[in-house]
């Protein structure tokens, strides 16, 4: 009897030891990643919050330099009240532009993407494979290279855009090529007088539409192919016209795929650093500057690390709000097969 | 080769969700036990507890004489065939089957011998070099079984292994698994929701509902004398007909009064029912014990009932009659010569040698 | 289909012009076919226009700083590889060869790509399969970083990495001013993405495979190494490639951190060719440089894009 009891306590101890290992096991899997992220991600993020309350600048960079001065909320206030010493800097206009930039892009991407996907999906279309293969190109070419190429193409005197327009103008309307020295990037006047958007905004928009629609077409094509054909047959029997079929069947059934794709597009476009930095450089007069390019300027050109830190904290909260709102919208639009 | 014991086994998920509730089963060595029940009843969880894939909350599970509660799956000496087959997609058929043996450091030529022998038994010798994705559903099924065989485990576990096959293949594999059990002379524990599979393969069946064992017995006993309304209704297709009724004494005779019709109980079966006279009961009778009054088999106690034919289904060797009397609907499997057609007034005969009476409150059989 | 006989060549030609599908089903009418073709062709021209422009420019034989006419045909006026030769020898005013730049970018992209999948796959496995206290909180921690663009942590990374200085003989090694420092900063942003991307794929590997391995004789850890890890090679490759691609063309961090031309990356050199002091750089050089940077990753991307465009990339965001 005693031996039995002893052996059972021993095995219990053994089992206890085993269960401790079992509980700890997941943390061993997490350890490498979180050790590294702790040092190079989370610690810097916290450090940045501290920096944002200081006047951290070049003087504090030197080895053994004194700690920066605590300045309270000064950085945060200066950012919002446009007292950064940056010419033409206006936080609220920039935030508005950033949002307008984001949504104008994504709306065009999605509309054009769906439109082309629907055409490509039509039965009996010629050269389908050719178009499909060709339209993938804007996705696979590195974005930053595309930005540079378009910067070059928008050159007022020798760029491919103006030269192309001149060739078309001459061919169709007999216009003089001298008319086409459009200053896409640095013209300060608004081309549409009642819209406070410079020509460089349109140049950026053209470039980003070139970059962005194929992704939406691919997502929409995948969704279109998964719509059962008999739905359309049923609709035809019910007497739905082609356009009714599009609005009543195609579009609602595309939504589950397009909503997450749009959310992805919104987040990507909101932070589209490389395109704006390389194409317009935020110009002219900071008219096409967005939050993320301004943050980079504060670090790279102004070297105001404390101010930049505070600016990035703002970016964090703005993105958090944007993400939560778009996520709420995603969740509200459930997929139909659920 | 070992027995398996579930001793007061309870499995909870979280605090509230009880998947298996105080399960007690003794599976004898070399037995083919089938756990059957509707989906979500806890039968798969019970099997996974035995495999060691779930930890049990209370009680003991024994394989042979050894309590295996804290033994990891790999040391339980069991093999399992999964519903999805769970073949390793990156390994060939041979390597799939050899996987467990390699881990156990079985010598190479021994592995080869065992895999080839199993492949021979299952008729998949030509497939050994293929990858799982190049196989048909039936072939995958065989590989999954083969992977279990080569291990030569004490206990085989099957988790709904046939549910992904088409109807024809399922019948065929059913026979093959039965044959395999005969050849291997090992304990099989098999989970299914299909009562036909359970009836055809099992040496004993355990019916489980809502995590509770309802009855465990041989297929024939389970079919002939179900313990309660659930088991009676679950086993058999079409299902047993149930009529809410009252037991009454009518001039020396004991009768069942369903308020639509009255049936006399043969004198040799009245004894256990004496105490329930005047109480609510449930009267149950299987469809095959309801006959067309014109084709009553000889030597049975037949009680005639008037009904209206709602639908008829011709099956060739028999006819299913869907009948209505008052507020009761029921099904009869009658002689194919029956002339009854939809909408007819019909006279059917209940075979009163084969009926079941259940307590209306507890739903337990009275016998 | 009334009969299963294959349609003859002439039937198929007829169907083609009637706008029928290859199985003879009714397709679109001729008018809308032509309209669609015109529109799709226009889109094709728009897609190809910049590519033709830059390719043609890179073959310009005339070594002039600006092209004076619209060149879209690479063969127009002769082909020359001189721009490529010049760029390979020395792309910018800095005395650094293209080989050196490529080597720097390649090292950076390969090592951060490998590091992110090796370190990330374990965490993604834990998130996908294992249950542990704090799972939700740690997942939010990963998602938070995923949401942030990498530039938003640069102020602190710059300052902190700048503090790591080691005296080696007559020179000082500053972590910030080194490719290792850039690599760490890049990894800080790419690791959460790798974790999330791989988790999305691991979620699709059936749990039963690991359970089968447990019964076959594996410990839980062996089941991961012998079954799940080999099965996740596709996502490891894709995640590595996405990481490689983004680091190969990374600009903001390296431009901010690096001051020594020997450490410069391809994108930094390209920026030097287009920036405000680059009026003397012939556009043919810029074009050749762009193609040399983009071509390798574009070719690989073309072959692998069907594995993740619209699938994994979105899956990572959808969570």
GROMACS .gro file of C-alpha atoms in nm, chain A residues 32-164:
model
  133
   32UNK     CA    1   1.390   3.454  -3.043
   33UNK     CA    2   1.147   3.686  -3.219
   34UNK     CA    3   1.047   3.882  -2.913
   35UNK     CA    4   1.402   3.906  -2.785
   36UNK     CA    5   1.505   4.069  -3.112
   37UNK     CA    6   1.194   4.280  -3.145
   38UNK     CA    7   1.227   4.383  -2.783
   39UNK     CA    8   1.568   4.531  -2.856
   40UNK     CA    9   1.518   4.675  -3.204
   41UNK     CA   10   1.145   4.746  -3.210
   42UNK     CA   11   0.969   4.780  -2.877
   43UNK     CA   12   1.248   4.947  -2.684
   44UNK     CA   13   1.299   5.207  -2.960
   45UNK     CA   14   0.924   5.269  -2.968
   46UNK     CA   15   0.918   5.344  -2.597
   47UNK     CA   16   1.240   5.542  -2.621
   48UNK     CA   17   1.080   5.744  -2.897
   49UNK     CA   18   0.791   5.839  -2.671
   50UNK     CA   19   1.044   5.968  -2.418
   51UNK     CA   20   1.232   6.150  -2.694
   52UNK     CA   21   0.914   6.322  -2.800
   53UNK     CA   22   0.910   6.517  -2.472
   54UNK     CA   23   1.265   6.643  -2.520
   55UNK     CA   24   1.452   6.877  -2.753
   56UNK     CA   25   1.668   6.590  -2.881
   57UNK     CA   26   1.883   6.731  -3.160
   58UNK     CA   27   2.218   6.702  -3.330
   59UNK     CA   28   2.395   6.831  -3.019
   60UNK     CA   29   2.283   6.523  -2.828
   61UNK     CA   30   2.408   6.277  -3.088
   62UNK     CA   31   2.773   6.295  -2.996
   63UNK     CA   32   2.911   6.014  -2.788
   64UNK     CA   33   2.894   6.110  -2.420
   65UNK     CA   34   2.674   6.408  -2.508
   66UNK     CA   35   2.453   6.546  -2.230
   67UNK     CA   36   2.093   6.432  -2.206
   68UNK     CA   37   1.847   6.648  -2.399
   69UNK     CA   38   1.626   6.892  -2.213
   70UNK     CA   39   1.276   6.802  -2.111
   71UNK     CA   40   1.038   7.032  -2.295
   72UNK     CA   41   0.702   6.887  -2.197
   73UNK     CA   42   0.437   6.903  -2.464
   74UNK     CA   43   0.615   7.175  -2.659
   75UNK     CA   44   0.692   6.947  -2.956
   76UNK     CA   45   0.336   6.824  -2.973
   77UNK     CA   46   0.195   7.175  -2.955
   78UNK     CA   47   0.440   7.317  -3.208
   79UNK     CA   48   0.353   7.048  -3.459
   80UNK     CA   49  -0.018   7.126  -3.442
   81UNK     CA   50   0.028   7.503  -3.433
   82UNK     CA   51   0.269   7.502  -3.725
   83UNK     CA   52   0.568   7.638  -3.535
   84UNK     CA   53   0.833   7.404  -3.666
   85UNK     CA   54   1.033   7.654  -3.868
   86UNK     CA   55   0.951   7.465  -4.187
   87UNK     CA   56   0.838   7.696  -4.464
   88UNK     CA   57   0.484   7.649  -4.592
   89UNK     CA   58   0.423   7.383  -4.326
   90UNK     CA   59   0.056   7.348  -4.230
   91UNK     CA   60  -0.029   7.037  -4.029
   92UNK     CA   61  -0.406   7.038  -4.079
   93UNK     CA   62  -0.389   7.103  -4.450
   94UNK     CA   63  -0.136   6.822  -4.479
   95UNK     CA   64  -0.354   6.579  -4.283
   96UNK     CA   65  -0.648   6.669  -4.504
   97UNK     CA   66  -0.437   6.628  -4.815
   98UNK     CA   67  -0.307   6.294  -4.690
   99UNK     CA   68  -0.659   6.162  -4.642
  100UNK     CA   69  -0.780   6.304  -4.974
  101UNK     CA   70  -0.476   6.155  -5.145
  102UNK     CA   71  -0.551   5.815  -4.993
  103UNK     CA   72  -0.918   5.795  -5.073
  104UNK     CA   73  -0.902   5.952  -5.419
  105UNK     CA   74  -0.642   5.692  -5.512
  106UNK     CA   75  -0.814   5.389  -5.369
  107UNK     CA   76  -1.151   5.483  -5.518
  108UNK     CA   77  -0.997   5.509  -5.863
  109UNK     CA   78  -0.794   5.190  -5.819
  110UNK     CA   79  -1.095   4.989  -5.713
  111UNK     CA   80  -1.330   5.129  -5.978
  112UNK     CA   81  -1.083   5.086  -6.261
  113UNK     CA   82  -0.972   4.750  -6.125
  114UNK     CA   83  -1.324   4.609  -6.116
  115UNK     CA   84  -1.409   4.761  -6.454
  116UNK     CA   85  -1.114   4.597  -6.627
  117UNK     CA   86  -1.160   4.270  -6.441
  118UNK     CA   87  -1.521   4.251  -6.561
  119UNK     CA   88  -1.414   4.312  -6.921
  120UNK     CA   89  -1.135   4.056  -6.895
  121UNK     CA   90  -1.379   3.805  -6.751
  122UNK     CA   91  -1.623   3.826  -7.043
  123UNK     CA   92  -1.675   3.509  -7.242
  124UNK     CA   93  -1.519   3.500  -7.585
  125UNK     CA   94  -1.285   3.796  -7.536
  126UNK     CA   95  -0.983   3.784  -7.765
  127UNK     CA   96  -0.623   3.787  -7.638
  128UNK     CA   97  -0.729   3.741  -7.277
  129UNK     CA   98  -0.401   3.572  -7.180
  130UNK     CA   99  -0.197   3.846  -7.343
  131UNK     CA  100  -0.367   4.123  -7.147
  132UNK     CA  101  -0.355   3.929  -6.823
  133UNK     CA  102   0.019   3.874  -6.861
  134UNK     CA  103   0.085   4.235  -6.956
  135UNK     CA  104  -0.121   4.395  -6.679
  136UNK     CA  105   0.086   4.221  -6.414
  137UNK     CA  106   0.388   4.438  -6.495
  138UNK     CA  107   0.309   4.738  -6.270
  139UNK     CA  108   0.288   4.501  -5.974
  140UNK     CA  109   0.616   4.323  -6.027
  141UNK     CA  110   0.836   4.624  -6.102
  142UNK     CA  111   0.968   4.776  -5.779
  143UNK     CA  112   0.756   5.076  -5.686
  144UNK     CA  113   1.044   5.303  -5.604
  145UNK     CA  114   1.195   5.245  -5.949
  146UNK     CA  115   0.860   5.332  -6.106
  147UNK     CA  116   0.851   5.652  -5.903
  148UNK     CA  117   1.193   5.749  -6.038
  149UNK     CA  118   1.098   5.667  -6.395
  150UNK     CA  119   0.782   5.876  -6.375
  151UNK     CA  120   0.975   6.163  -6.219
  152UNK     CA  121   1.190   6.150  -6.525
  153UNK     CA  122   0.891   6.120  -6.757
  154UNK     CA  123   0.724   6.427  -6.605
  155UNK     CA  124   1.024   6.644  -6.689
  156UNK     CA  125   0.884   6.968  -6.842
  157UNK     CA  126   1.126   6.987  -7.134
  158UNK     CA  127   1.246   6.638  -7.222
  159UNK     CA  128   1.005   6.408  -7.037
  160UNK     CA  129   0.812   6.133  -7.208
  161UNK     CA  130   0.474   6.267  -7.096
  162UNK     CA  131   0.510   6.610  -7.249
  163UNK     CA  132   0.678   6.470  -7.561
  164UNK     CA  133   0.403   6.213  -7.596
   0.00000   0.00000   0.00000
